[in-house]
Each structure stands twice: as C-alpha cells, then as structure tokens.
Amino acid sequence: MQSSTRRQATRQKLYEAAVTLIAEQGFSATTVDEIAERAGVAKGTVYYNFASKSVLFEELLRHGVGLLAASLRDAADGSRRAGGSNVDALDAMVRAGLVFIERYPAFTQLYVAELWRTNRAWQSTLMVVRQEAVTVVEDVLRAGVEAGELNGEIDVPLTASALVGMVLVAALDWQSFQPQRSLDDVHAALSRLLQGRVAGG
C-alpha cells in the first residue's frame, strides 16, 4: 500500500513539473531530463512511471480533466443537497470551474492550447476527457429542462460546451489581463450571464 501511495506522490510531482514546463516552453521543447530535474527525481523514474513523454502528457490530460470533472460534479451535488435548483447547480459549477482554474492555471492554459491543435497523437484522448467535463454540465442542463427551469428548446450539447468554454476563456482572460479582479467578482459577472440578467429588462 505504501509503495502505491509513494508512486502516486511521484506521479503527482511529475505531472506538476511537466505541466509547468510545457506551459512555459511548449511540448516539443520540453525534455524528459528537464521534467525529471524539475520534479527532483532521476530520469529513470520518469520512464518507470510513463513509457514516454507523450504518454506522460496524455496521462496528465486525463488526470487534470478528471479533477475538473469531479469538482464540477461535487459542486452540482452540493448545490442540490442544499435544496438548490438546477440553475443554482450550474452556477455552483461555474464557480467550481473558476476555483479549479485559479488553482491550476498552467494546466488550463495547456488544455486550451491543445484543443486547437489537430495533429497530436493524443487528440482522441483529448476528445474523451473534454467530453467527460462537458457531460457533467449536460446532465444538469437536461435535468433543468425536464424540471421546466430551462427553455425546452435549448441545444443541450452545444449549450454545455458553451458554458465550459465561457468559464475557461473568461478565467484565462481574468488571470492574464485582469488579475486585480477577485474570484467573487468574476463569478458574479458569469452568474449574471448564466441567469440571463445581462439584457436590460
């Protein structure tokens, strides 16, 4: 058991080293030697845990998006347990997404950059993990339509993608260009957008 825990801790160090380096200098320019050095382990440790740099990156994508999907699911569940509506659950997910991105900015930059590349070996993995996060949002949207809280004419898959995209891009813009804003401030703006309170009434 202890060796399994130790291995998980080592893999976590390698993920953190890899994501920081790749976000700084790109995938191609990042070497396994640099990842090992940044993680404070021997080069052989990288290959013991991952067959190659590509496999490490693919697992990094799975790991990071898995964390994001879990945090979105937990936020929706928590909102429901507190008696909130499905719109409240969506709002809680927007906040959870912002919290995740504030905590893992390098991973988020990397993920968004990789979405636009089409010639990578891990493109199919990226599609699978992206769908994992989007499906969590789709489930809440469908529940909202069924409960009569949301317009029955909404395109659920596209709306879910738009919400995930809104949070990702708004958060990256916040981090890069408006870092003086608080998380509460950014969440309030996105919350108004989500709840249709942007248009004058």
JSON list of C-alpha atoms in Angstrom, two decimals:
[
{"chain": "A", "resi": 1, "resn": "MET", "atom": "CA", "xyz": [0.00, 0.00, 0.00]},
{"chain": "A", "resi": 2, "resn": "GLN", "atom": "CA", "xyz": [2.76, 2.41, 0.94]},
{"chain": "A", "resi": 3, "resn": "SER", "atom": "CA", "xyz": [4.62, 1.87, -2.35]},
{"chain": "A", "resi": 4, "resn": "SER", "atom": "CA", "xyz": [1.36, 2.60, -4.23]},
{"chain": "A", "resi": 5, "resn": "THR", "atom": "CA", "xyz": [0.93, 5.84, -2.25]},
{"chain": "A", "resi": 6, "resn": "ARG", "atom": "CA", "xyz": [4.56, 6.74, -2.88]},
{"chain": "A", "resi": 7, "resn": "ARG", "atom": "CA", "xyz": [4.13, 6.04, -6.59]},
{"chain": "A", "resi": 8, "resn": "GLN", "atom": "CA", "xyz": [1.05, 8.31, -6.70]},
{"chain": "A", "resi": 9, "resn": "ALA", "atom": "CA", "xyz": [3.05, 11.07, -4.98]},
{"chain": "A", "resi": 10, "resn": "THR", "atom": "CA", "xyz": [5.86, 10.66, -7.53]},
{"chain": "A", "resi": 11, "resn": "ARG", "atom": "CA", "xyz": [3.42, 10.76, -10.44]},
{"chain": "A", "resi": 12, "resn": "GLN", "atom": "CA", "xyz": [1.85, 13.91, -8.98]},
{"chain": "A", "resi": 13, "resn": "LYS", "atom": "CA", "xyz": [5.31, 15.56, -8.84]},
{"chain": "A", "resi": 14, "resn": "LEU", "atom": "CA", "xyz": [5.94, 14.56, -12.45]},
{"chain": "A", "resi": 15, "resn": "TYR", "atom": "CA", "xyz": [2.53, 15.94, -13.56]},
{"chain": "A", "resi": 16, "resn": "GLU", "atom": "CA", "xyz": [3.23, 19.25, -11.84]},
{"chain": "A", "resi": 17, "resn": "ALA", "atom": "CA", "xyz": [6.74, 19.51, -13.30]},
{"chain": "A", "resi": 18, "resn": "ALA", "atom": "CA", "xyz": [5.54, 18.58, -16.80]},
{"chain": "A", "resi": 19, "resn": "VAL", "atom": "CA", "xyz": [2.56, 20.90, -16.86]},
{"chain": "A", "resi": 20, "resn": "THR", "atom": "CA", "xyz": [4.62, 23.89, -15.70]},
{"chain": "A", "resi": 21, "resn": "LEU", "atom": "CA", "xyz": [7.43, 23.28, -18.18]},
{"chain": "A", "resi": 22, "resn": "ILE", "atom": "CA", "xyz": [5.14, 22.54, -21.13]},
{"chain": "A", "resi": 23, "resn": "ALA", "atom": "CA", "xyz": [3.02, 25.62, -20.38]},
{"chain": "A", "resi": 24, "resn": "GLU", "atom": "CA", "xyz": [6.24, 27.71, -20.26]},
{"chain": "A", "resi": 25, "resn": "GLN", "atom": "CA", "xyz": [8.05, 26.40, -23.33]},
{"chain": "A", "resi": 26, "resn": "GLY", "atom": "CA", "xyz": [5.78, 24.04, -25.29]},
{"chain": "A", "resi": 27, "resn": "PHE", "atom": "CA", "xyz": [5.64, 20.26, -25.58]},
{"chain": "A", "resi": 28, "resn": "SER", "atom": "CA", "xyz": [8.32, 19.81, -28.24]},
{"chain": "A", "resi": 29, "resn": "ALA", "atom": "CA", "xyz": [10.88, 21.97, -26.45]},
{"chain": "A", "resi": 30, "resn": "THR", "atom": "CA", "xyz": [10.40, 20.22, -23.10]},
{"chain": "A", "resi": 31, "resn": "THR", "atom": "CA", "xyz": [12.71, 17.27, -22.46]},
{"chain": "A", "resi": 32, "resn": "VAL", "atom": "CA", "xyz": [12.33, 14.31, -20.13]},
{"chain": "A", "resi": 33, "resn": "ASP", "atom": "CA", "xyz": [15.59, 15.42, -18.45]},
{"chain": "A", "resi": 34, "resn": "GLU", "atom": "CA", "xyz": [14.03, 18.80, -17.62]},
{"chain": "A", "resi": 35, "resn": "ILE", "atom": "CA", "xyz": [10.85, 17.18, -16.29]},
{"chain": "A", "resi": 36, "resn": "ALA", "atom": "CA", "xyz": [12.91, 14.88, -14.05]},
{"chain": "A", "resi": 37, "resn": "GLU", "atom": "CA", "xyz": [15.06, 17.77, -12.82]},
{"chain": "A", "resi": 38, "resn": "ARG", "atom": "CA", "xyz": [12.05, 19.99, -12.07]},
{"chain": "A", "resi": 39, "resn": "ALA", "atom": "CA", "xyz": [10.33, 17.11, -10.21]},
{"chain": "A", "resi": 40, "resn": "GLY", "atom": "CA", "xyz": [13.52, 16.32, -8.27]},
{"chain": "A", "resi": 41, "resn": "VAL", "atom": "CA", "xyz": [13.72, 12.72, -9.46]},
{"chain": "A", "resi": 42, "resn": "ALA", "atom": "CA", "xyz": [16.07, 10.63, -11.60]},
{"chain": "A", "resi": 43, "resn": "LYS", "atom": "CA", "xyz": [15.35, 10.44, -15.34]},
{"chain": "A", "resi": 44, "resn": "GLY", "atom": "CA", "xyz": [14.75, 6.68, -14.98]},
{"chain": "A", "resi": 45, "resn": "THR", "atom": "CA", "xyz": [11.88, 7.45, -12.58]},
{"chain": "A", "resi": 46, "resn": "VAL", "atom": "CA", "xyz": [10.03, 9.23, -15.39]},
{"chain": "A", "resi": 47, "resn": "TYR", "atom": "CA", "xyz": [10.32, 6.17, -17.63]},
{"chain": "A", "resi": 48, "resn": "TYR", "atom": "CA", "xyz": [9.42, 3.84, -14.75]},
{"chain": "A", "resi": 49, "resn": "ASN", "atom": "CA", "xyz": [6.11, 5.70, -14.36]},
{"chain": "A", "resi": 50, "resn": "PHE", "atom": "CA", "xyz": [5.43, 6.62, -18.00]},
{"chain": "A", "resi": 51, "resn": "ALA", "atom": "CA", "xyz": [6.60, 4.87, -21.18]},
{"chain": "A", "resi": 52, "resn": "SER", "atom": "CA", "xyz": [7.40, 8.17, -22.93]},
{"chain": "A", "resi": 53, "resn": "LYS", "atom": "CA", "xyz": [6.96, 11.93, -22.77]},
{"chain": "A", "resi": 54, "resn": "SER", "atom": "CA", "xyz": [3.81, 11.58, -24.93]},
{"chain": "A", "resi": 55, "resn": "VAL", "atom": "CA", "xyz": [2.32, 9.01, -22.55]},
{"chain": "A", "resi": 56, "resn": "LEU", "atom": "CA", "xyz": [3.12, 11.29, -19.59]},
{"chain": "A", "resi": 57, "resn": "PHE", "atom": "CA", "xyz": [1.33, 14.17, -21.35]},
{"chain": "A", "resi": 58, "resn": "GLU", "atom": "CA", "xyz": [-1.67, 12.02, -22.24]},
{"chain": "A", "resi": 59, "resn": "GLU", "atom": "CA", "xyz": [-1.98, 10.85, -18.62]},
{"chain": "A", "resi": 60, "resn": "LEU", "atom": "CA", "xyz": [-1.57, 14.46, -17.49]},
{"chain": "A", "resi": 61, "resn": "LEU", "atom": "CA", "xyz": [-4.57, 15.46, -19.63]},
{"chain": "A", "resi": 62, "resn": "ARG", "atom": "CA", "xyz": [-6.64, 12.59, -18.22]},
{"chain": "A", "resi": 63, "resn": "HIS", "atom": "CA", "xyz": [-5.62, 13.42, -14.66]},
{"chain": "A", "resi": 64, "resn": "GLY", "atom": "CA", "xyz": [-6.27, 17.18, -14.93]},
{"chain": "A", "resi": 65, "resn": "VAL", "atom": "CA", "xyz": [-9.62, 16.97, -16.70]},
{"chain": "A", "resi": 66, "resn": "GLY", "atom": "CA", "xyz": [-10.65, 14.16, -14.33]},
{"chain": "A", "resi": 67, "resn": "LEU", "atom": "CA", "xyz": [-10.04, 16.54, -11.41]},
{"chain": "A", "resi": 68, "resn": "LEU", "atom": "CA", "xyz": [-12.06, 19.27, -13.16]},
{"chain": "A", "resi": 69, "resn": "ALA", "atom": "CA", "xyz": [-14.99, 16.94, -13.91]},
{"chain": "A", "resi": 70, "resn": "ALA", "atom": "CA", "xyz": [-15.00, 15.69, -10.31]},
{"chain": "A", "resi": 71, "resn": "SER", "atom": "CA", "xyz": [-15.02, 19.24, -8.93]},
{"chain": "A", "resi": 72, "resn": "LEU", "atom": "CA", "xyz": [-17.93, 20.20, -11.25]},
{"chain": "A", "resi": 73, "resn": "ARG", "atom": "CA", "xyz": [-19.89, 17.10, -10.19]},
{"chain": "A", "resi": 74, "resn": "ASP", "atom": "CA", "xyz": [-19.22, 17.79, -6.49]},
{"chain": "A", "resi": 75, "resn": "ALA", "atom": "CA", "xyz": [-20.39, 21.40, -6.90]},
{"chain": "A", "resi": 76, "resn": "ALA", "atom": "CA", "xyz": [-23.64, 20.34, -8.58]},
{"chain": "A", "resi": 77, "resn": "ASP", "atom": "CA", "xyz": [-24.29, 17.64, -5.95]},
{"chain": "A", "resi": 78, "resn": "GLY", "atom": "CA", "xyz": [-23.57, 20.06, -3.11]},
{"chain": "A", "resi": 79, "resn": "SER", "atom": "CA", "xyz": [-25.96, 22.62, -4.55]},
{"chain": "A", "resi": 80, "resn": "ARG", "atom": "CA", "xyz": [-28.72, 20.03, -4.89]},
{"chain": "A", "resi": 81, "resn": "ARG", "atom": "CA", "xyz": [-28.18, 18.76, -1.34]},
{"chain": "A", "resi": 82, "resn": "ALA", "atom": "CA", "xyz": [-28.62, 22.34, -0.14]},
{"chain": "A", "resi": 83, "resn": "GLY", "atom": "CA", "xyz": [-32.00, 22.44, -1.91]},
{"chain": "A", "resi": 84, "resn": "GLY", "atom": "CA", "xyz": [-30.89, 24.48, -4.90]},
{"chain": "A", "resi": 85, "resn": "SER", "atom": "CA", "xyz": [-32.42, 24.40, -8.36]},
{"chain": "A", "resi": 86, "resn": "ASN", "atom": "CA", "xyz": [-30.64, 23.11, -11.46]},
{"chain": "A", "resi": 87, "resn": "VAL", "atom": "CA", "xyz": [-29.76, 26.70, -12.35]},
{"chain": "A", "resi": 88, "resn": "ASP", "atom": "CA", "xyz": [-28.17, 27.01, -8.89]},
{"chain": "A", "resi": 89, "resn": "ALA", "atom": "CA", "xyz": [-26.26, 23.80, -9.64]},
{"chain": "A", "resi": 90, "resn": "LEU", "atom": "CA", "xyz": [-24.99, 25.30, -12.92]},
{"chain": "A", "resi": 91, "resn": "ASP", "atom": "CA", "xyz": [-23.98, 28.46, -11.06]},
{"chain": "A", "resi": 92, "resn": "ALA", "atom": "CA", "xyz": [-22.12, 26.36, -8.46]},
{"chain": "A", "resi": 93, "resn": "MET", "atom": "CA", "xyz": [-20.32, 24.58, -11.33]},
{"chain": "A", "resi": 94, "resn": "VAL", "atom": "CA", "xyz": [-19.27, 27.92, -12.86]},
{"chain": "A", "resi": 95, "resn": "ARG", "atom": "CA", "xyz": [-17.72, 28.86, -9.52]},
{"chain": "A", "resi": 96, "resn": "ALA", "atom": "CA", "xyz": [-16.06, 25.43, -9.15]},
{"chain": "A", "resi": 97, "resn": "GLY", "atom": "CA", "xyz": [-14.59, 25.83, -12.63]},
{"chain": "A", "resi": 98, "resn": "LEU", "atom": "CA", "xyz": [-13.13, 29.22, -11.70]},
{"chain": "A", "resi": 99, "resn": "VAL", "atom": "CA", "xyz": [-11.69, 27.81, -8.46]},
{"chain": "A", "resi": 100, "resn": "PHE", "atom": "CA", "xyz": [-10.09, 24.93, -10.41]},
{"chain": "A", "resi": 101, "resn": "ILE", "atom": "CA", "xyz": [-8.57, 27.30, -12.97]},
{"chain": "A", "resi": 102, "resn": "GLU", "atom": "CA", "xyz": [-7.25, 29.63, -10.26]},
{"chain": "A", "resi": 103, "resn": "ARG", "atom": "CA", "xyz": [-5.62, 26.61, -8.61]},
{"chain": "A", "resi": 104, "resn": "TYR", "atom": "CA", "xyz": [-4.25, 25.05, -11.83]},
{"chain": "A", "resi": 105, "resn": "PRO", "atom": "CA", "xyz": [-3.60, 27.94, -14.26]},
{"chain": "A", "resi": 106, "resn": "ALA", "atom": "CA", "xyz": [-0.75, 26.20, -16.12]},
{"chain": "A", "resi": 107, "resn": "PHE", "atom": "CA", "xyz": [-2.87, 23.11, -16.74]},
{"chain": "A", "resi": 108, "resn": "THR", "atom": "CA", "xyz": [-5.76, 25.24, -18.02]},
{"chain": "A", "resi": 109, "resn": "GLN", "atom": "CA", "xyz": [-3.51, 27.16, -20.45]},
{"chain": "A", "resi": 110, "resn": "LEU", "atom": "CA", "xyz": [-2.12, 23.88, -21.70]},
{"chain": "A", "resi": 111, "resn": "TYR", "atom": "CA", "xyz": [-5.53, 22.28, -22.11]},
{"chain": "A", "resi": 112, "resn": "VAL", "atom": "CA", "xyz": [-6.98, 25.25, -24.03]},
{"chain": "A", "resi": 113, "resn": "ALA", "atom": "CA", "xyz": [-3.88, 25.43, -26.28]},
{"chain": "A", "resi": 114, "resn": "GLU", "atom": "CA", "xyz": [-4.09, 21.70, -27.05]},
{"chain": "A", "resi": 115, "resn": "LEU", "atom": "CA", "xyz": [-7.78, 21.94, -28.01]},
{"chain": "A", "resi": 116, "resn": "TRP", "atom": "CA", "xyz": [-6.72, 23.96, -31.07]},
{"chain": "A", "resi": 117, "resn": "ARG", "atom": "CA", "xyz": [-4.04, 21.54, -32.31]},
{"chain": "A", "resi": 118, "resn": "THR", "atom": "CA", "xyz": [-5.20, 18.76, -34.58]},
{"chain": "A", "resi": 119, "resn": "ASN", "atom": "CA", "xyz": [-2.09, 16.72, -35.31]},
{"chain": "A", "resi": 120, "resn": "ARG", "atom": "CA", "xyz": [-1.26, 15.40, -31.87]},
{"chain": "A", "resi": 121, "resn": "ALA", "atom": "CA", "xyz": [-1.04, 11.71, -31.03]},
{"chain": "A", "resi": 122, "resn": "TRP", "atom": "CA", "xyz": [-3.32, 12.28, -28.03]},
{"chain": "A", "resi": 123, "resn": "GLN", "atom": "CA", "xyz": [-6.12, 14.04, -29.96]},
{"chain": "A", "resi": 124, "resn": "SER", "atom": "CA", "xyz": [-8.54, 11.16, -29.31]},
{"chain": "A", "resi": 125, "resn": "THR", "atom": "CA", "xyz": [-7.68, 11.19, -25.59]},
{"chain": "A", "resi": 126, "resn": "LEU", "atom": "CA", "xyz": [-8.33, 14.93, -25.53]},
{"chain": "A", "resi": 127, "resn": "MET", "atom": "CA", "xyz": [-11.77, 14.43, -27.10]},
{"chain": "A", "resi": 128, "resn": "VAL", "atom": "CA", "xyz": [-12.64, 11.78, -24.49]},
{"chain": "A", "resi": 129, "resn": "VAL", "atom": "CA", "xyz": [-11.53, 13.85, -21.49]},
{"chain": "A", "resi": 130, "resn": "ARG", "atom": "CA", "xyz": [-13.18, 17.02, -22.84]},
{"chain": "A", "resi": 131, "resn": "GLN", "atom": "CA", "xyz": [-16.44, 15.07, -23.16]},
{"chain": "A", "resi": 132, "resn": "GLU", "atom": "CA", "xyz": [-16.07, 13.90, -19.56]},
{"chain": "A", "resi": 133, "resn": "ALA", "atom": "CA", "xyz": [-16.24, 17.50, -18.30]},
{"chain": "A", "resi": 134, "resn": "VAL", "atom": "CA", "xyz": [-18.95, 18.58, -20.78]},
{"chain": "A", "resi": 135, "resn": "THR", "atom": "CA", "xyz": [-21.18, 15.58, -19.90]},
{"chain": "A", "resi": 136, "resn": "VAL", "atom": "CA", "xyz": [-21.35, 16.69, -16.26]},
{"chain": "A", "resi": 137, "resn": "VAL", "atom": "CA", "xyz": [-22.80, 20.02, -17.44]},
{"chain": "A", "resi": 138, "resn": "GLU", "atom": "CA", "xyz": [-25.11, 18.33, -19.98]},
{"chain": "A", "resi": 139, "resn": "ASP", "atom": "CA", "xyz": [-26.66, 16.20, -17.22]},
{"chain": "A", "resi": 140, "resn": "VAL", "atom": "CA", "xyz": [-27.60, 19.27, -15.17]},
{"chain": "A", "resi": 141, "resn": "LEU", "atom": "CA", "xyz": [-28.94, 21.09, -18.24]},
{"chain": "A", "resi": 142, "resn": "ARG", "atom": "CA", "xyz": [-31.14, 18.10, -19.13]},
{"chain": "A", "resi": 143, "resn": "ALA", "atom": "CA", "xyz": [-32.44, 17.93, -15.56]},
{"chain": "A", "resi": 144, "resn": "GLY", "atom": "CA", "xyz": [-33.21, 21.66, -15.75]},
{"chain": "A", "resi": 145, "resn": "VAL", "atom": "CA", "xyz": [-35.18, 21.22, -18.99]},
{"chain": "A", "resi": 146, "resn": "GLU", "atom": "CA", "xyz": [-37.11, 18.26, -17.52]},
{"chain": "A", "resi": 147, "resn": "ALA", "atom": "CA", "xyz": [-37.94, 20.28, -14.39]},
{"chain": "A", "resi": 148, "resn": "GLY", "atom": "CA", "xyz": [-39.20, 23.19, -16.51]},
{"chain": "A", "resi": 149, "resn": "GLU", "atom": "CA", "xyz": [-36.48, 25.51, -15.15]},
{"chain": "A", "resi": 150, "resn": "LEU", "atom": "CA", "xyz": [-34.79, 25.90, -18.54]},
{"chain": "A", "resi": 151, "resn": "ASN", "atom": "CA", "xyz": [-36.15, 26.52, -22.02]},
{"chain": "A", "resi": 152, "resn": "GLY", "atom": "CA", "xyz": [-37.02, 23.16, -23.62]},
{"chain": "A", "resi": 153, "resn": "GLU", "atom": "CA", "xyz": [-35.66, 24.39, -26.96]},
{"chain": "A", "resi": 154, "resn": "ILE", "atom": "CA", "xyz": [-32.04, 24.72, -25.82]},
{"chain": "A", "resi": 155, "resn": "ASP", "atom": "CA", "xyz": [-29.46, 22.62, -27.64]},
{"chain": "A", "resi": 156, "resn": "VAL", "atom": "CA", "xyz": [-28.07, 20.76, -24.60]},
{"chain": "A", "resi": 157, "resn": "PRO", "atom": "CA", "xyz": [-24.70, 19.55, -26.03]},
{"chain": "A", "resi": 158, "resn": "LEU", "atom": "CA", "xyz": [-23.88, 22.94, -27.58]},
{"chain": "A", "resi": 159, "resn": "THR", "atom": "CA", "xyz": [-25.03, 24.87, -24.51]},
{"chain": "A", "resi": 160, "resn": "ALA", "atom": "CA", "xyz": [-22.91, 22.65, -22.24]},
{"chain": "A", "resi": 161, "resn": "SER", "atom": "CA", "xyz": [-19.85, 23.23, -24.48]},
{"chain": "A", "resi": 162, "resn": "ALA", "atom": "CA", "xyz": [-20.56, 26.97, -24.50]},
{"chain": "A", "resi": 163, "resn": "LEU", "atom": "CA", "xyz": [-20.75, 27.10, -20.68]},
{"chain": "A", "resi": 164, "resn": "VAL", "atom": "CA", "xyz": [-17.49, 25.16, -20.26]},
{"chain": "A", "resi": 165, "resn": "GLY", "atom": "CA", "xyz": [-15.85, 27.36, -22.91]},
{"chain": "A", "resi": 166, "resn": "MET", "atom": "CA", "xyz": [-17.17, 30.55, -21.29]},
{"chain": "A", "resi": 167, "resn": "VAL", "atom": "CA", "xyz": [-15.64, 29.61, -17.94]},
{"chain": "A", "resi": 168, "resn": "LEU", "atom": "CA", "xyz": [-12.29, 28.55, -19.45]},
{"chain": "A", "resi": 169, "resn": "VAL", "atom": "CA", "xyz": [-11.84, 31.62, -21.63]},
{"chain": "A", "resi": 170, "resn": "ALA", "atom": "CA", "xyz": [-13.18, 34.12, -19.08]},
{"chain": "A", "resi": 171, "resn": "ALA", "atom": "CA", "xyz": [-10.91, 32.66, -16.40]},
{"chain": "A", "resi": 172, "resn": "LEU", "atom": "CA", "xyz": [-7.82, 32.76, -18.62]},
{"chain": "A", "resi": 173, "resn": "ASP", "atom": "CA", "xyz": [-8.64, 36.36, -19.56]},
{"chain": "A", "resi": 174, "resn": "TRP", "atom": "CA", "xyz": [-9.08, 37.16, -15.85]},
{"chain": "A", "resi": 175, "resn": "GLN", "atom": "CA", "xyz": [-5.74, 35.59, -14.93]},
{"chain": "A", "resi": 176, "resn": "SER", "atom": "CA", "xyz": [-3.82, 37.14, -17.83]},
{"chain": "A", "resi": 177, "resn": "PHE", "atom": "CA", "xyz": [-5.34, 40.60, -18.21]},
{"chain": "A", "resi": 178, "resn": "GLN", "atom": "CA", "xyz": [-7.46, 41.41, -15.14]},
{"chain": "A", "resi": 179, "resn": "PRO", "atom": "CA", "xyz": [-5.67, 39.73, -12.21]},
{"chain": "A", "resi": 180, "resn": "GLN", "atom": "CA", "xyz": [-6.78, 42.51, -9.87]},
{"chain": "A", "resi": 181, "resn": "ARG", "atom": "CA", "xyz": [-10.34, 41.15, -10.00]},
{"chain": "A", "resi": 182, "resn": "SER", "atom": "CA", "xyz": [-11.41, 38.73, -7.26]},
{"chain": "A", "resi": 183, "resn": "LEU", "atom": "CA", "xyz": [-12.83, 35.29, -7.91]},
{"chain": "A", "resi": 184, "resn": "ASP", "atom": "CA", "xyz": [-16.15, 36.51, -6.44]},
{"chain": "A", "resi": 185, "resn": "ASP", "atom": "CA", "xyz": [-16.18, 39.41, -8.90]},
{"chain": "A", "resi": 186, "resn": "VAL", "atom": "CA", "xyz": [-15.57, 37.16, -11.94]},
{"chain": "A", "resi": 187, "resn": "HIS", "atom": "CA", "xyz": [-18.11, 34.60, -10.69]},
{"chain": "A", "resi": 188, "resn": "ALA", "atom": "CA", "xyz": [-20.75, 37.33, -10.23]},
{"chain": "A", "resi": 189, "resn": "ALA", "atom": "CA", "xyz": [-20.29, 38.51, -13.84]},
{"chain": "A", "resi": 190, "resn": "LEU", "atom": "CA", "xyz": [-20.56, 34.97, -15.25]},
{"chain": "A", "resi": 191, "resn": "SER", "atom": "CA", "xyz": [-23.51, 34.24, -12.96]},
{"chain": "A", "resi": 192, "resn": "ARG", "atom": "CA", "xyz": [-25.43, 37.20, -14.41]},
{"chain": "A", "resi": 193, "resn": "LEU", "atom": "CA", "xyz": [-24.68, 35.90, -17.91]},
{"chain": "A", "resi": 194, "resn": "LEU", "atom": "CA", "xyz": [-25.81, 32.38, -16.99]},
{"chain": "A", "resi": 195, "resn": "GLN", "atom": "CA", "xyz": [-29.06, 33.59, -15.46]},
{"chain": "A", "resi": 196, "resn": "GLY", "atom": "CA", "xyz": [-29.94, 35.88, -18.36]},
{"chain": "A", "resi": 197, "resn": "ARG", "atom": "CA", "xyz": [-29.60, 39.08, -16.37]},
{"chain": "A", "resi": 198, "resn": "VAL", "atom": "CA", "xyz": [-27.40, 40.84, -18.93]},
{"chain": "A", "resi": 199, "resn": "ALA", "atom": "CA", "xyz": [-30.09, 42.23, -21.23]},
{"chain": "A", "resi": 200, "resn": "GLY", "atom": "CA", "xyz": [-31.97, 45.28, -19.97]},
{"chain": "A", "resi": 201, "resn": "GLY", "atom": "CA", "xyz": [-35.50, 44.47, -18.83]}
]
